[in-house]
XYZ file of C-alpha atoms in Angstrom:
472
model
C 0.000 0.000 0.000
C 1.011 3.607 -0.569
C 2.318 5.179 2.639
C 1.253 8.821 3.030
C 1.944 11.634 5.469
C -0.957 14.073 5.480
C -1.644 17.492 6.974
C -5.025 19.015 7.735
C -5.304 22.805 7.895
C -7.035 24.741 10.640
C -10.095 25.799 8.647
C -10.684 22.201 7.613
C -10.239 20.997 11.210
C -13.046 23.334 12.249
C -15.357 21.449 9.858
C -14.574 18.186 11.631
C -17.610 16.194 10.431
C -16.435 16.664 6.840
C -12.855 15.788 7.818
C -14.073 12.642 9.543
C -16.166 11.420 6.594
C -14.000 12.632 3.708
C -10.509 11.945 5.042
C -10.184 9.740 8.124
C -12.977 7.212 7.510
C -13.097 7.301 3.707
C -10.707 4.406 2.913
C -11.645 0.887 4.008
C -8.207 0.507 5.564
C -7.488 3.665 7.614
C -3.821 2.806 8.245
C -0.523 3.330 6.411
C -1.087 7.041 6.979
C 0.211 9.668 9.407
C -1.772 12.836 10.092
C -0.308 16.144 11.224
C -3.084 18.446 12.421
C -3.256 22.198 12.817
C -5.108 23.978 15.600
C -8.791 24.666 14.963
C -9.415 27.833 12.949
C -8.580 31.031 14.835
C -7.063 29.360 17.903
C -3.416 30.154 17.108
C -4.470 33.775 16.512
C -5.982 33.805 20.004
C -2.812 32.292 21.482
C -0.357 34.618 19.698
C -1.833 37.400 17.562
C -4.055 37.689 14.510
C -2.048 36.744 11.435
C -3.968 39.230 9.290
C -4.705 42.201 11.529
C -2.035 41.877 14.220
C -4.707 42.056 16.955
C -3.013 40.867 20.160
C -3.548 37.380 21.523
C -2.318 35.976 24.819
C 1.357 36.163 23.857
C 1.206 39.812 22.821
C -0.646 40.702 26.027
C 2.077 39.006 28.073
C 4.795 40.775 26.063
C 3.153 44.120 26.834
C 2.667 43.163 30.485
C -1.045 43.717 29.991
C -2.807 42.141 32.962
C -5.639 40.970 30.697
C -3.507 38.018 29.566
C -4.896 35.807 32.377
C -8.487 36.690 31.430
C -7.617 35.901 27.807
C -6.500 32.402 28.844
C -9.773 31.884 30.740
C -11.761 33.055 27.701
C -9.785 30.707 25.458
C -10.530 27.776 27.786
C -14.263 28.457 27.441
C -13.852 28.599 23.650
C -11.913 25.334 23.477
C -14.400 23.528 25.700
C -17.210 24.677 23.403
C -15.364 22.957 20.547
C -15.192 19.826 22.714
C -18.924 20.038 23.391
C -19.683 20.075 19.664
C -17.305 17.176 19.038
C -18.205 14.736 21.825
C -21.770 13.689 22.578
C -20.506 11.099 25.067
C -20.121 12.803 28.512
C -17.155 10.602 29.445
C -15.084 11.532 26.402
C -16.188 15.156 26.671
C -14.842 15.178 30.245
C -11.560 13.621 29.107
C -11.133 16.266 26.412
C -12.037 19.098 28.817
C -9.636 17.851 31.472
C -6.789 17.568 28.976
C -7.034 21.144 27.714
C -7.835 22.587 31.141
C -4.637 21.064 32.537
C -2.562 22.452 29.644
C -3.952 25.949 30.089
C -3.503 25.839 33.867
C 0.135 24.825 33.410
C 0.608 27.640 30.888
C -0.948 30.189 33.237
C 1.189 29.026 36.170
C 4.344 29.135 34.047
C 3.684 32.665 32.786
C 2.792 33.867 36.290
C 6.072 32.479 37.641
C 8.081 34.083 34.838
C 6.450 37.479 35.420
C 7.116 37.171 39.145
C 10.770 36.344 38.462
C 11.054 39.333 36.126
C 9.936 41.680 38.895
C 13.534 41.427 40.100
C 16.058 43.652 38.407
C 18.424 40.842 37.443
C 15.829 39.275 35.118
C 14.101 40.720 32.055
C 10.938 39.501 30.377
C 12.527 39.887 26.956
C 14.828 36.909 27.522
C 11.846 34.637 28.275
C 9.501 35.794 25.512
C 10.790 33.369 22.831
C 10.136 30.389 25.136
C 6.686 31.727 26.062
C 5.812 32.067 22.375
C 7.006 28.528 21.721
C 4.939 26.817 24.425
C 1.825 28.913 23.763
C 2.064 27.920 20.077
C 1.876 24.245 20.997
C -1.424 24.395 22.885
C -3.744 24.684 19.866
C -2.265 21.688 18.041
C -2.172 19.588 21.211
C -5.887 20.277 21.703
C -6.896 19.345 18.147
C -4.611 16.286 17.942
C -5.781 14.890 21.301
C -9.431 15.396 20.334
C -8.948 13.776 16.931
C -7.255 10.667 18.332
C -9.895 10.362 21.051
C -12.753 10.715 18.564
C -11.284 8.147 16.183
C -10.800 5.623 18.986
C -14.508 5.905 19.850
C -15.213 4.939 16.221
C -13.048 1.824 16.334
C -9.884 3.237 14.731
C -6.623 2.449 16.527
C -5.553 6.108 16.629
C -2.494 7.216 18.580
C -1.981 10.730 19.956
C 1.618 11.727 19.212
C 2.510 14.805 21.243
C 5.676 16.457 19.927
C 5.129 19.620 21.979
C 7.693 18.700 24.647
C 5.147 19.388 27.369
C 6.103 16.231 29.251
C 9.858 16.716 28.557
C 10.144 13.231 27.039
C 11.458 14.396 23.662
C 14.445 16.628 22.969
C 17.010 17.326 20.279
C 16.778 18.660 16.746
C 13.464 18.429 14.891
C 14.634 15.337 13.004
C 15.811 13.698 16.238
C 12.504 14.447 17.995
C 10.570 12.903 15.096
C 12.836 9.842 14.921
C 12.408 9.179 18.643
C 8.620 9.696 18.555
C 8.176 7.260 15.640
C 10.622 4.646 16.891
C 7.901 2.310 18.198
C 5.006 3.330 15.939
C 3.727 0.748 13.465
C 1.745 2.651 10.837
C 0.331 -0.598 9.419
C -1.727 -1.198 12.563
C -2.185 2.236 14.147
C -3.013 5.741 12.942
C -0.692 8.430 14.388
C -2.315 11.835 14.970
C 0.598 14.230 15.415
C 0.736 17.759 16.807
C 1.649 20.354 14.188
C 3.978 21.978 16.687
C 7.159 20.162 17.748
C 9.514 21.253 20.517
C 13.110 21.100 19.297
C 16.513 22.695 19.779
C 16.163 25.093 16.849
C 12.871 26.511 18.128
C 10.184 25.822 15.524
C 8.265 29.061 16.022
C 11.447 31.152 16.229
C 12.813 29.631 13.022
C 9.699 29.232 10.844
C 7.077 31.410 12.568
C 3.523 30.465 11.576
C 4.731 27.949 8.979
C 5.903 25.575 11.712
C 3.203 22.913 11.246
C 4.178 22.475 7.606
C 7.786 21.981 8.673
C 6.712 19.236 11.089
C 4.656 17.651 8.312
C 7.504 17.853 5.794
C 10.172 16.458 8.122
C 7.944 13.533 9.165
C 7.405 12.713 5.479
C 11.158 12.873 4.846
C 12.237 11.039 8.010
C 9.742 8.187 7.578
C 10.223 7.915 3.765
C 6.658 8.670 2.697
C 5.569 7.739 -0.809
C 3.339 10.796 -0.982
C 2.717 13.941 1.089
C -0.823 15.345 1.131
C -2.185 18.668 2.386
C -5.945 18.955 2.873
C -7.241 22.511 2.492
C -10.687 24.095 2.360
C -10.217 24.941 -1.324
C -8.534 23.691 -4.485
C -5.236 25.140 -5.623
C -6.921 26.906 -8.534
C -6.076 29.167 -11.454
C -7.093 32.192 -9.324
C -8.922 33.032 -6.118
C -12.530 31.952 -6.831
C -13.829 34.735 -4.569
C -12.355 37.251 -7.029
C -12.344 35.571 -10.457
C -15.630 33.714 -9.837
C -15.989 30.031 -8.892
C -17.463 29.281 -12.307
C -14.311 30.569 -14.036
C -11.444 29.071 -12.036
C -9.962 25.625 -12.601
C -7.889 23.352 -10.337
C -4.273 23.473 -11.511
C -4.030 19.666 -11.646
C -0.243 19.356 -11.967
C 2.683 21.623 -11.193
C 6.193 21.647 -9.758
C 7.951 23.087 -6.720
C 9.086 26.239 -8.557
C 5.441 27.306 -8.717
C 4.888 26.418 -5.054
C 7.836 28.648 -4.084
C 6.443 31.590 -6.057
C 3.065 31.193 -4.357
C 4.714 31.087 -0.940
C 6.500 34.359 -1.674
C 3.105 35.971 -2.289
C 1.682 34.599 0.951
C -0.512 32.056 -0.883
C 1.268 29.120 0.623
C 0.633 25.797 -1.018
C 3.405 24.855 1.421
C 6.093 26.752 3.356
C 9.190 27.068 1.104
C 11.470 25.412 3.671
C 9.041 22.518 3.974
C 8.856 22.212 0.189
C 12.642 22.125 0.001
C 12.800 18.926 2.077
C 10.167 17.169 -0.028
C 11.944 18.299 -3.163
C 15.302 16.892 -2.049
C 13.722 13.561 -1.086
C 11.689 13.499 -4.327
C 8.406 13.108 -2.426
C 5.439 14.415 -4.473
C 2.992 16.775 -2.758
C -0.748 16.545 -3.368
C -3.035 19.479 -2.494
C -6.609 18.273 -1.986
C -9.932 19.940 -1.241
C -11.334 18.597 2.040
C -14.891 19.005 0.773
C -14.372 17.258 -2.597
C -12.696 13.964 -1.634
C -13.263 12.356 -5.042
C -11.234 15.063 -6.787
C -7.506 14.334 -7.137
C -6.638 17.994 -6.584
C -3.188 19.185 -7.646
C -0.005 17.113 -7.676
C 3.235 19.045 -7.204
C 6.321 17.053 -8.127
C 9.960 17.584 -8.957
C 9.609 15.652 -12.199
C 6.674 17.590 -13.692
C 7.410 19.479 -16.882
C 4.521 20.793 -18.986
C 4.185 19.728 -22.622
C 3.882 23.365 -23.669
C 4.352 26.836 -22.236
C 1.337 27.856 -20.171
C 0.240 30.000 -17.255
C -0.945 27.842 -14.354
C -2.174 30.428 -11.852
C -2.838 34.134 -11.398
C -1.952 34.918 -7.799
C -1.345 38.079 -5.863
C -1.558 40.026 -2.665
C -2.915 43.466 -1.878
C -1.976 45.977 0.821
C 1.726 45.662 0.032
C 3.881 48.447 1.465
C 6.228 49.803 -1.237
C 9.164 51.614 0.397
C 11.085 53.664 -2.179
C 14.382 55.427 -1.462
C 16.068 57.736 -4.000
C 19.427 59.454 -3.602
C 21.658 60.754 -6.383
C 24.676 60.030 -4.157
C 23.706 56.356 -4.002
C 25.393 55.636 -7.348
C 28.065 53.021 -6.679
C 26.864 52.599 -3.089
C 23.552 50.813 -3.580
C 24.746 47.595 -1.939
C 25.756 49.331 1.305
C 22.439 51.172 1.560
C 20.581 47.962 0.745
C 22.451 46.066 3.453
C 21.435 48.592 6.115
C 17.813 48.585 4.961
C 17.660 44.798 5.040
C 18.893 44.874 8.652
C 16.088 47.295 9.523
C 13.523 45.118 7.744
C 14.641 42.090 9.776
C 14.655 44.089 13.034
C 11.071 45.290 12.535
C 9.735 41.797 11.752
C 8.223 42.672 8.382
C 8.332 40.369 5.366
C 10.156 41.099 2.129
C 7.925 40.211 -0.827
C 9.969 41.743 -3.623
C 12.716 44.220 -4.468
C 13.862 46.336 -7.402
C 16.803 48.680 -7.856
C 18.428 51.172 -10.197
C 21.698 53.079 -10.020
C 20.346 55.569 -7.482
C 17.180 54.059 -6.026
C 15.832 51.040 -4.205
C 12.245 49.824 -3.824
C 11.218 47.201 -1.288
C 7.816 45.523 -1.397
C 6.892 44.583 2.158
C 4.078 43.033 4.158
C 3.461 43.086 7.879
C 1.696 44.836 10.730
C 1.084 48.548 10.070
C 2.836 49.592 13.287
C 6.025 47.762 12.278
C 5.945 49.122 8.725
C 5.545 52.702 9.971
C 8.415 52.205 12.417
C 10.584 50.947 9.553
C 9.701 54.056 7.521
C 10.625 56.306 10.460
C 13.986 54.552 10.942
C 14.804 54.786 7.224
C 14.004 58.513 7.156
C 16.153 59.086 10.232
C 19.064 57.016 8.916
C 19.048 58.590 5.410
C 17.987 62.225 5.962
C 19.387 63.417 2.621
C 17.445 60.815 0.622
C 13.944 61.143 -0.779
C 11.928 58.355 0.855
C 8.316 57.647 -0.114
C 5.852 54.867 0.557
C 2.807 53.646 -1.305
C 0.267 50.886 -0.780
C 0.272 48.684 -3.869
C -0.843 45.258 -5.036
C 1.364 42.582 -6.614
C -0.161 40.166 -9.118
C 1.834 37.347 -10.687
C 1.242 35.142 -13.691
C 2.992 31.909 -12.717
C 3.753 28.670 -14.524
C 6.269 25.835 -14.513
C 7.534 26.932 -17.923
C 6.283 30.170 -19.471
C 7.316 32.581 -22.191
C 7.957 35.622 -20.024
C 8.102 38.073 -22.960
C 4.714 36.980 -24.319
C 3.215 36.878 -20.842
C 4.467 40.368 -20.040
C 3.128 41.918 -23.246
C -0.243 40.153 -23.072
C -0.581 40.974 -19.381
C 0.140 44.692 -19.801
C -2.324 44.899 -22.714
C -5.024 43.086 -20.702
C -4.569 45.470 -17.787
C -4.596 48.558 -20.028
C -7.796 47.329 -21.720
C -9.341 47.251 -18.225
C -8.180 50.830 -17.535
C -5.475 49.624 -15.144
C -2.041 51.189 -15.628
C 0.788 49.063 -14.166
C 3.191 50.922 -11.898
C 5.953 48.403 -12.588
C 6.434 44.998 -14.207
C 9.051 42.335 -13.531
C 9.900 39.111 -15.317
C 11.920 36.137 -14.146
C 14.956 34.686 -15.916
C 13.837 31.288 -14.599
C 10.713 31.580 -16.788
C 8.267 30.839 -13.983
C 6.902 34.261 -13.011
C 5.871 37.642 -14.424
C 4.783 40.191 -11.836
C 2.642 43.295 -12.243
C 2.554 46.108 -9.669
C -0.681 48.119 -9.602
C -2.411 50.550 -7.268
C -3.822 48.781 -4.236
C -7.443 49.603 -5.109
C -6.942 47.962 -8.531
C -6.072 44.557 -7.015
C -9.258 42.598 -7.717
C -9.767 44.183 -11.128
C -6.215 43.246 -12.107
C -6.720 39.638 -10.974
C -9.887 39.364 -13.086
C -8.300 41.014 -16.131
C -5.268 38.732 -16.129
C -7.285 35.592 -15.369
C -9.680 36.435 -18.184
C -6.757 36.907 -20.582
C -4.832 33.753 -19.727
C -7.650 31.353 -18.833
C -11.190 32.366 -19.800
C -10.339 33.757 -23.239
C -7.759 31.025 -23.886
C -10.325 28.341 -23.029
C -12.846 29.915 -25.380
C -10.267 29.981 -28.201
C -9.340 26.338 -27.567
C -13.007 25.309 -27.766
C -13.441 27.233 -31.029
C -10.396 25.488 -32.531
C -11.696 22.097 -31.381
């Protein structure tokens, strides 16, 4: 039988009835699979901060020494127990699930209280403990969902095994690969179904190293360490030719097949098929990745593999992101010194915890395309203005839209794309093409984002499909 390592995203986990029917119980033999589960939708945001808005969660409240952090933990416990109530009709199993998460949250509250008490003394600072606090808070959501899933499956006759990589009981230590190897040493996937926490405690610090992409790293390393035949990610949507909410569900098509170059380009735009570091491991081990729609189990979804090469040049997806912060610095004296200025700016970008999406340069100017929390972006702007007072520094909110494919003609794509945008009364601010022939990017005003997506998708998919049908 094919041995698979599979990951279920948070939004899918929140629709657990569909996950149960369409994924866990669908095959007659439920084994020869490993499942890495994310926290239920919104729970990691509550533990840390909102990924989209930056609204503070428990971690951010602790970091600010806001006394509401304890109330936030109590509120989260109520929320998690409500999830348990919807999942378990049996009072005994409901009590088991409630007791498990209540104990975790109590331990977390006690630990944070002790750290804050210690930091009331001058010799200790909260800053030195914050990375560890962020790590153990991150683990709670995945521990909750993994424990619940294993418990639920056991009530249905499946020999499920809860595999807790969070380090909460201090039984596992070492690098991520060592932690995984030790956890799977006595697991027989032919007779039991491991349900693994998306967070793993390890020497490198999963959250510190990979931030919110940590569960995909756990998933990837398990697939590599246990020599999976296939890695599968279950999402709430297909990996399609464009966002169906923008281009229209009747117009978009599942990609079907692609390679890891395309996955990397999507990750750079924040549309992660998989975290780029996680993809790198699968790529090196030559393990194909399948992206499936949780709610359409019969559909094969999209297979991403190292070996895939299209028969002809074609665009596979129109992807983009809006609300991108374009930081532009111009200085006539920069000629011959661009690298030094760029080095200092990159240090500032790293310090302010904002993400670099793209970059362009000329002899006397640099433009950085950035994403992140508004407060951090504004602080970066202030630091740049202070550091380079003689330079002209401006910022604009823009949108980046890319036409991506495993093998494309970038010249044709660029010319067709610009014409399609102009025909929709959208004037590109900048365009970039890739020497690797996988990506052509268009920069437009932020308010033009959805219109640009539709114009480019119509050009490269809807109109192309119509022409193909006419030829046929």
